[in-house]
Short mmCIF file of C-alpha atoms and ligand atoms in Angstrom, two decimals:
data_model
loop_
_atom_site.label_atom_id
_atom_site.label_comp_id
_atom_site.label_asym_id
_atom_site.label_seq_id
_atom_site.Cartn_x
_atom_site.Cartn_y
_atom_site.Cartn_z
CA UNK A 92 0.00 0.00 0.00
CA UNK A 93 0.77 3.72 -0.08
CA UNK A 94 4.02 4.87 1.63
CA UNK A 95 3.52 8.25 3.57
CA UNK A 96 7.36 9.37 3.47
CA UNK A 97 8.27 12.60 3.92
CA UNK A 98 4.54 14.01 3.65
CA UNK A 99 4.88 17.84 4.26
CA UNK A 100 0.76 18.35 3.57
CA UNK A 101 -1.51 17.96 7.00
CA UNK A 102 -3.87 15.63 7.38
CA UNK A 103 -6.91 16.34 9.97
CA UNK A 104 -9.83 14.18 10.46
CA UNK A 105 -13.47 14.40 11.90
CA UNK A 106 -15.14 11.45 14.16
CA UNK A 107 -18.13 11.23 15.92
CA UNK A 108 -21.05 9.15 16.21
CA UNK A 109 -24.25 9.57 13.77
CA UNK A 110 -25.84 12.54 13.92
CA UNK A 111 -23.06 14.85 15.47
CA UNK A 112 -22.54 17.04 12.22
CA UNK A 113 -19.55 15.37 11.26
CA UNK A 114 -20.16 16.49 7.82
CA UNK A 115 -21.24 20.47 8.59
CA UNK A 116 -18.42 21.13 10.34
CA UNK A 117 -15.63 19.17 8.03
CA UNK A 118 -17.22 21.64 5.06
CA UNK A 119 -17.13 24.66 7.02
CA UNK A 120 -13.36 23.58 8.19
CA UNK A 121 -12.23 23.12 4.59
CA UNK A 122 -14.61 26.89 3.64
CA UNK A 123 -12.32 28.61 6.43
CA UNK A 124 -9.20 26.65 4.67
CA UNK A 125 -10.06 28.27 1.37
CA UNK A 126 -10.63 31.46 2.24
CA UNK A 127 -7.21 31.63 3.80
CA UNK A 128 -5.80 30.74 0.54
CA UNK A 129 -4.82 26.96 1.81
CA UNK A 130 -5.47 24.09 -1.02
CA UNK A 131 -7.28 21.95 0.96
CA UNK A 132 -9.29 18.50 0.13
CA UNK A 133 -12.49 16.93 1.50
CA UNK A 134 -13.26 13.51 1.48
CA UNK A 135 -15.01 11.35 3.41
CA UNK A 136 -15.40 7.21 4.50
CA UNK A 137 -16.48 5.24 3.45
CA UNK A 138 -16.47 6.83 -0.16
CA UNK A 139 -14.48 9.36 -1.75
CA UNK A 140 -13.65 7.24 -4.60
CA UNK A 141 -15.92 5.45 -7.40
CA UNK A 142 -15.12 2.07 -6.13
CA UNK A 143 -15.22 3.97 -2.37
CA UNK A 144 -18.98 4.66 -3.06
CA UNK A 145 -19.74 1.32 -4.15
CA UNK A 146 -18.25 -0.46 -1.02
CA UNK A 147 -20.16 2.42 0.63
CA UNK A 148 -23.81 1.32 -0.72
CA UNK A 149 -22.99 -2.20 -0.03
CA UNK A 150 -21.78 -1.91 3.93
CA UNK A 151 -24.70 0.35 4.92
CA UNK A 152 -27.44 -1.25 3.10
CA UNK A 153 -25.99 -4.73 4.49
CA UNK A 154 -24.20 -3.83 7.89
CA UNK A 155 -25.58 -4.69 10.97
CA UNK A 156 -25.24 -7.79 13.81
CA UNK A 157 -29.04 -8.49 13.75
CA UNK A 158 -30.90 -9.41 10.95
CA UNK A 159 -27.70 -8.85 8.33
CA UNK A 160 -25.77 -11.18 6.71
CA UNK A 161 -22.68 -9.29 7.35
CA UNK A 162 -20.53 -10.61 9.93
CA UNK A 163 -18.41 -7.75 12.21
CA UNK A 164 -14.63 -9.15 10.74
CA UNK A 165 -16.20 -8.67 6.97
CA UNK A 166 -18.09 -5.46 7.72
CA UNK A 167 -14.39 -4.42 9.16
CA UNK A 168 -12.63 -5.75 5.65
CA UNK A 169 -15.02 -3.55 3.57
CA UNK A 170 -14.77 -0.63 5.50
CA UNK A 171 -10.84 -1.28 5.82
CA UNK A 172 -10.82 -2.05 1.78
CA UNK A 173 -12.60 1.23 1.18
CA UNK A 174 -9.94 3.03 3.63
CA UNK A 175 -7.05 1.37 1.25
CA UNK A 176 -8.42 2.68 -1.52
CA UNK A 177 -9.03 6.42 -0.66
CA UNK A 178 -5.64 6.84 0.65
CA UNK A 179 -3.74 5.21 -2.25
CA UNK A 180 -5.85 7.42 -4.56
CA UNK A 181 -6.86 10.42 -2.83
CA UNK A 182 -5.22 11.22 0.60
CA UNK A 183 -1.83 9.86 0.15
CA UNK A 184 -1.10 11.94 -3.30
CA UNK A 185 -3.05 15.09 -1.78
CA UNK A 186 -0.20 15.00 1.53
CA UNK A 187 2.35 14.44 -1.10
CA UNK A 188 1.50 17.73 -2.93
CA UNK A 189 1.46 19.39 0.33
CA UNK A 190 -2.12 20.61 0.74
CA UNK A 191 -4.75 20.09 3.99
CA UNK A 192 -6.83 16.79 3.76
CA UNK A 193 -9.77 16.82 5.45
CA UNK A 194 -11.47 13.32 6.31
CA UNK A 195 -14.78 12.97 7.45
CA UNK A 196 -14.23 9.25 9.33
CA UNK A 197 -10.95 7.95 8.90
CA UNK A 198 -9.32 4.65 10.63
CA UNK A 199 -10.70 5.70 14.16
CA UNK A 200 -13.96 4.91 13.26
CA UNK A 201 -13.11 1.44 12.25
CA UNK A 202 -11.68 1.12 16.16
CA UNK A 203 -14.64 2.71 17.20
CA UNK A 204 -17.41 1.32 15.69
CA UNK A 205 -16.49 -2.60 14.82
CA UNK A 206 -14.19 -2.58 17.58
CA UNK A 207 -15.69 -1.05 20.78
CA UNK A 208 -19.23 -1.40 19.05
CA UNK A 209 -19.41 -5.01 17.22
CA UNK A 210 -16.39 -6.22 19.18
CA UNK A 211 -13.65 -7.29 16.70
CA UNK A 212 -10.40 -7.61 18.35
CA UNK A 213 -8.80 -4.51 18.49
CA UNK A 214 -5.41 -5.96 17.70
CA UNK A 215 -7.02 -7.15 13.99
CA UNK A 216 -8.05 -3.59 13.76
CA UNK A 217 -5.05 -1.73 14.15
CA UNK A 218 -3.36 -4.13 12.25
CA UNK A 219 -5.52 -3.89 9.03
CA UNK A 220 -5.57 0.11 9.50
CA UNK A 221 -1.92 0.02 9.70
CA UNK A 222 -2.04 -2.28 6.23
CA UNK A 223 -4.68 -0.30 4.46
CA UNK A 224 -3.45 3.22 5.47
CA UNK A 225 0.55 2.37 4.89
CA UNK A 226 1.20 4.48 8.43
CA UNK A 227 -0.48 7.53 7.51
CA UNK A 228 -2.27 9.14 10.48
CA UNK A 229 -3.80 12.32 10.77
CA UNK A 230 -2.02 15.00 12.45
CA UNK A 231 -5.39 16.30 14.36
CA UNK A 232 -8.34 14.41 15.20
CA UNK A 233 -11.69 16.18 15.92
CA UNK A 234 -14.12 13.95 17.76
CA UNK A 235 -17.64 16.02 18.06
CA UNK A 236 -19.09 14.41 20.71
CA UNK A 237 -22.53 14.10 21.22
CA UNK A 238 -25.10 11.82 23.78
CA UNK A 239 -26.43 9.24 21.46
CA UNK A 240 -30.28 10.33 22.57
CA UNK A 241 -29.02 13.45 20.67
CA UNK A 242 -27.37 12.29 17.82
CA UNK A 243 -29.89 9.53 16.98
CA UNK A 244 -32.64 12.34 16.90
CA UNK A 245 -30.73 14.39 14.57
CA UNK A 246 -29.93 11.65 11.79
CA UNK A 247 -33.33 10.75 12.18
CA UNK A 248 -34.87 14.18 11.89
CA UNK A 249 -32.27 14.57 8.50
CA UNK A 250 -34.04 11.31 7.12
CA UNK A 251 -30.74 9.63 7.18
CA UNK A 252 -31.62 6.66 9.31
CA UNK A 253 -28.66 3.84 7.38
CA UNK A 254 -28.66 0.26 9.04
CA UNK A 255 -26.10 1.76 11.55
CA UNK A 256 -28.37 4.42 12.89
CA UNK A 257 -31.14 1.67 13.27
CA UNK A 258 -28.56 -0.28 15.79
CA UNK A 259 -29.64 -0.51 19.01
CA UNK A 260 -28.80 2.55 21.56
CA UNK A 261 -26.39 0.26 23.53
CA UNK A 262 -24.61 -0.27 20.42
CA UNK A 263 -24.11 3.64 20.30
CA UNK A 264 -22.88 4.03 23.20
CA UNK A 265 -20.25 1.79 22.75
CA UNK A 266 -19.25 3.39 20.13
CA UNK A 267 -19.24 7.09 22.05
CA UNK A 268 -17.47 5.45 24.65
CA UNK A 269 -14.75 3.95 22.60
CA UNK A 270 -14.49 7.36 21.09
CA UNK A 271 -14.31 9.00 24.60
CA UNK A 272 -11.03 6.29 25.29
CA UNK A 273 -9.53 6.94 22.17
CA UNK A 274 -9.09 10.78 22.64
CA UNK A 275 -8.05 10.67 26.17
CA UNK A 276 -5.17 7.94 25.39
CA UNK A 277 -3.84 10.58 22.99
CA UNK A 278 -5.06 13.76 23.87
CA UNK A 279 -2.11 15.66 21.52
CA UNK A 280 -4.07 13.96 18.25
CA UNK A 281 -7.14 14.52 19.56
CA UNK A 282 -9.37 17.94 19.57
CA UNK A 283 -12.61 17.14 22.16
CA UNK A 284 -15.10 19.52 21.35
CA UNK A 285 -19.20 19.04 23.01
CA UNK A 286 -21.24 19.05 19.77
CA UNK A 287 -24.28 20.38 21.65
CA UNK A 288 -22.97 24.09 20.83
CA UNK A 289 -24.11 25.79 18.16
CA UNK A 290 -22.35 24.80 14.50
CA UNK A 291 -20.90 28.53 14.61
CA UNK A 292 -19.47 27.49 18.40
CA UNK A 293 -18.13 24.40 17.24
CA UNK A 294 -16.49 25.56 13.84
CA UNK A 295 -14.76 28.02 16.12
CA UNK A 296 -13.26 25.29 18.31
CA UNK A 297 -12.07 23.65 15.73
CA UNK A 298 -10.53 26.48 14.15
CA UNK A 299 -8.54 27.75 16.94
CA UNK A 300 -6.84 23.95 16.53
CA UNK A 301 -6.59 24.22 13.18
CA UNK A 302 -4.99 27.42 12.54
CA UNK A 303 -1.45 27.23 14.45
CA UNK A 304 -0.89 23.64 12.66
CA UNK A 305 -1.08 25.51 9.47
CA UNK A 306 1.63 28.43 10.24
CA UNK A 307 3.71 25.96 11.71
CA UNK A 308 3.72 24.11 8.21
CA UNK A 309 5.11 27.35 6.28
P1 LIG B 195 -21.31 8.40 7.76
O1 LIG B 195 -21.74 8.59 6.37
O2 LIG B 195 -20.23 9.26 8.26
O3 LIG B 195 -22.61 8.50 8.63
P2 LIG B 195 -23.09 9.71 9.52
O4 LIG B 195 -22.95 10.93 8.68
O5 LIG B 195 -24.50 9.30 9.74
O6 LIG B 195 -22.25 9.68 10.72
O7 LIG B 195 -20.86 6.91 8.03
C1 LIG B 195 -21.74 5.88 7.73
C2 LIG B 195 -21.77 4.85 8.83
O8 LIG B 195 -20.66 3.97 8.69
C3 LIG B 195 -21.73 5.40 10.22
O9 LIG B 195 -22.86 4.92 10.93
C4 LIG B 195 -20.48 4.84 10.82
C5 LIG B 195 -20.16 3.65 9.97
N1 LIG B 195 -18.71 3.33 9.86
C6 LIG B 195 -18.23 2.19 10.51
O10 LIG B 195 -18.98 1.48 11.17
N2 LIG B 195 -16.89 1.88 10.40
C7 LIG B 195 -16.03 2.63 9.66
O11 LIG B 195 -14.83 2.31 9.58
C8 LIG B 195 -16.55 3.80 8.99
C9 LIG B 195 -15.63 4.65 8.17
C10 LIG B 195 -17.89 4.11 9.13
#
């Protein structure tokens, strides 16, 4: 898979459960990126490529412990297969040129979600991520955290309801609380910010993160 040597760009990611405006806040991040003059990319997982997409239709259409056929080690291949894919194509060439990638989900979720949530060995996790993303890890990650009351509400309001959104609430807050372990065993990669605030609040958060990692890169 890719090799990340020498990357000079910065990579930042977004992570959260459903519903915590993962996606609002990772397009106003890369709208503040632009307007600085930065050449930034969005992309998001599972997706960002054709084949990305594809794998992305098939896992939430399919995943799920009850009534799916999926079981949690395949659900983690796909996901992990899709994660290959965008950084070989996408991520690994943008750091190369030097400019901001901006991930909405990235290899945390896979630790997050199939591993705290469906509970795949985390060992198997961090081995595949390690396979599929050749090393590369972001340089920030933001986790908008959110109770799962909260966050369900919202994705269901937005008519966005996938098969993950339809697991059960203890399977949520697994995943919050895996989230919630991951940031405070590295709390330098990790940006905690309470997604109850207002999108403007939140974006500002973020930004005040943001911002010094990019003059340092100059
Ligand atoms: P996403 O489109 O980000 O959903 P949302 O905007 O509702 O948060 O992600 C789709 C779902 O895929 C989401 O419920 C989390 C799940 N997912 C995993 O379970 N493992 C993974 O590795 C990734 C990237 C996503």
């Amino acid at each position: 898979m890719a090799q990340i040597a020498g990357q000079s760009g910065l990579f930042i990611t977004l992570e959260g459960g459903d519903g915590a405006g993962k996606s609002v806040q990772s397009n106003a991040l890369l709208q503040r990126l632009e307007e600085r003059g930065v050449t930034a990319v969005l992309t998001r997982e599972p997706g960002g490529t054709p084949l990305g997409e594809r794998l992305r239709d098939i896992v939430l259409s399919l995943a799920g412990s009850g009534d799916s056929p999926l079981h949690p080690l395949i659900e983690t291949f796909l996901f992990v297969a899709a994660r290959a894919e965008l950084v070989e194509r996408v991520i690994a060439p943008a750091i190369a040129r030097g400019d901001v990638v901006v991930c909405d989900r990235f290899a945390d979720s896979t630790v997050a979600y199939q591993g705290f949530g469906r509970g795949v060995e985390a060992e198997v996790i961090e081995r595949l991520n390690e396979i599929a993303t050749g090393g590369l890890r972001p340089k920030l990650t933001v986790l908008l955290d959110l109770s799962v009351e909260a966050g369900l509400a919202r994705a269901r309001a937005a008519g966005t309801a996938d098969r993950f959104e339809r697991e059960a609430v203890a399977f949520h807050e697994r995943v919050r609380a895996g989230y919630q372990t991951l940031a405070e065993r590295e709390p330098d990669r990790w940006l905690l910010v309470d997604a109850r605030q207002s999108p403007d609040a939140v974006a500002e958060s973020i930004w005040r993160r943001v911002e010094p990692l990019l003059k340092r890169r100059s």
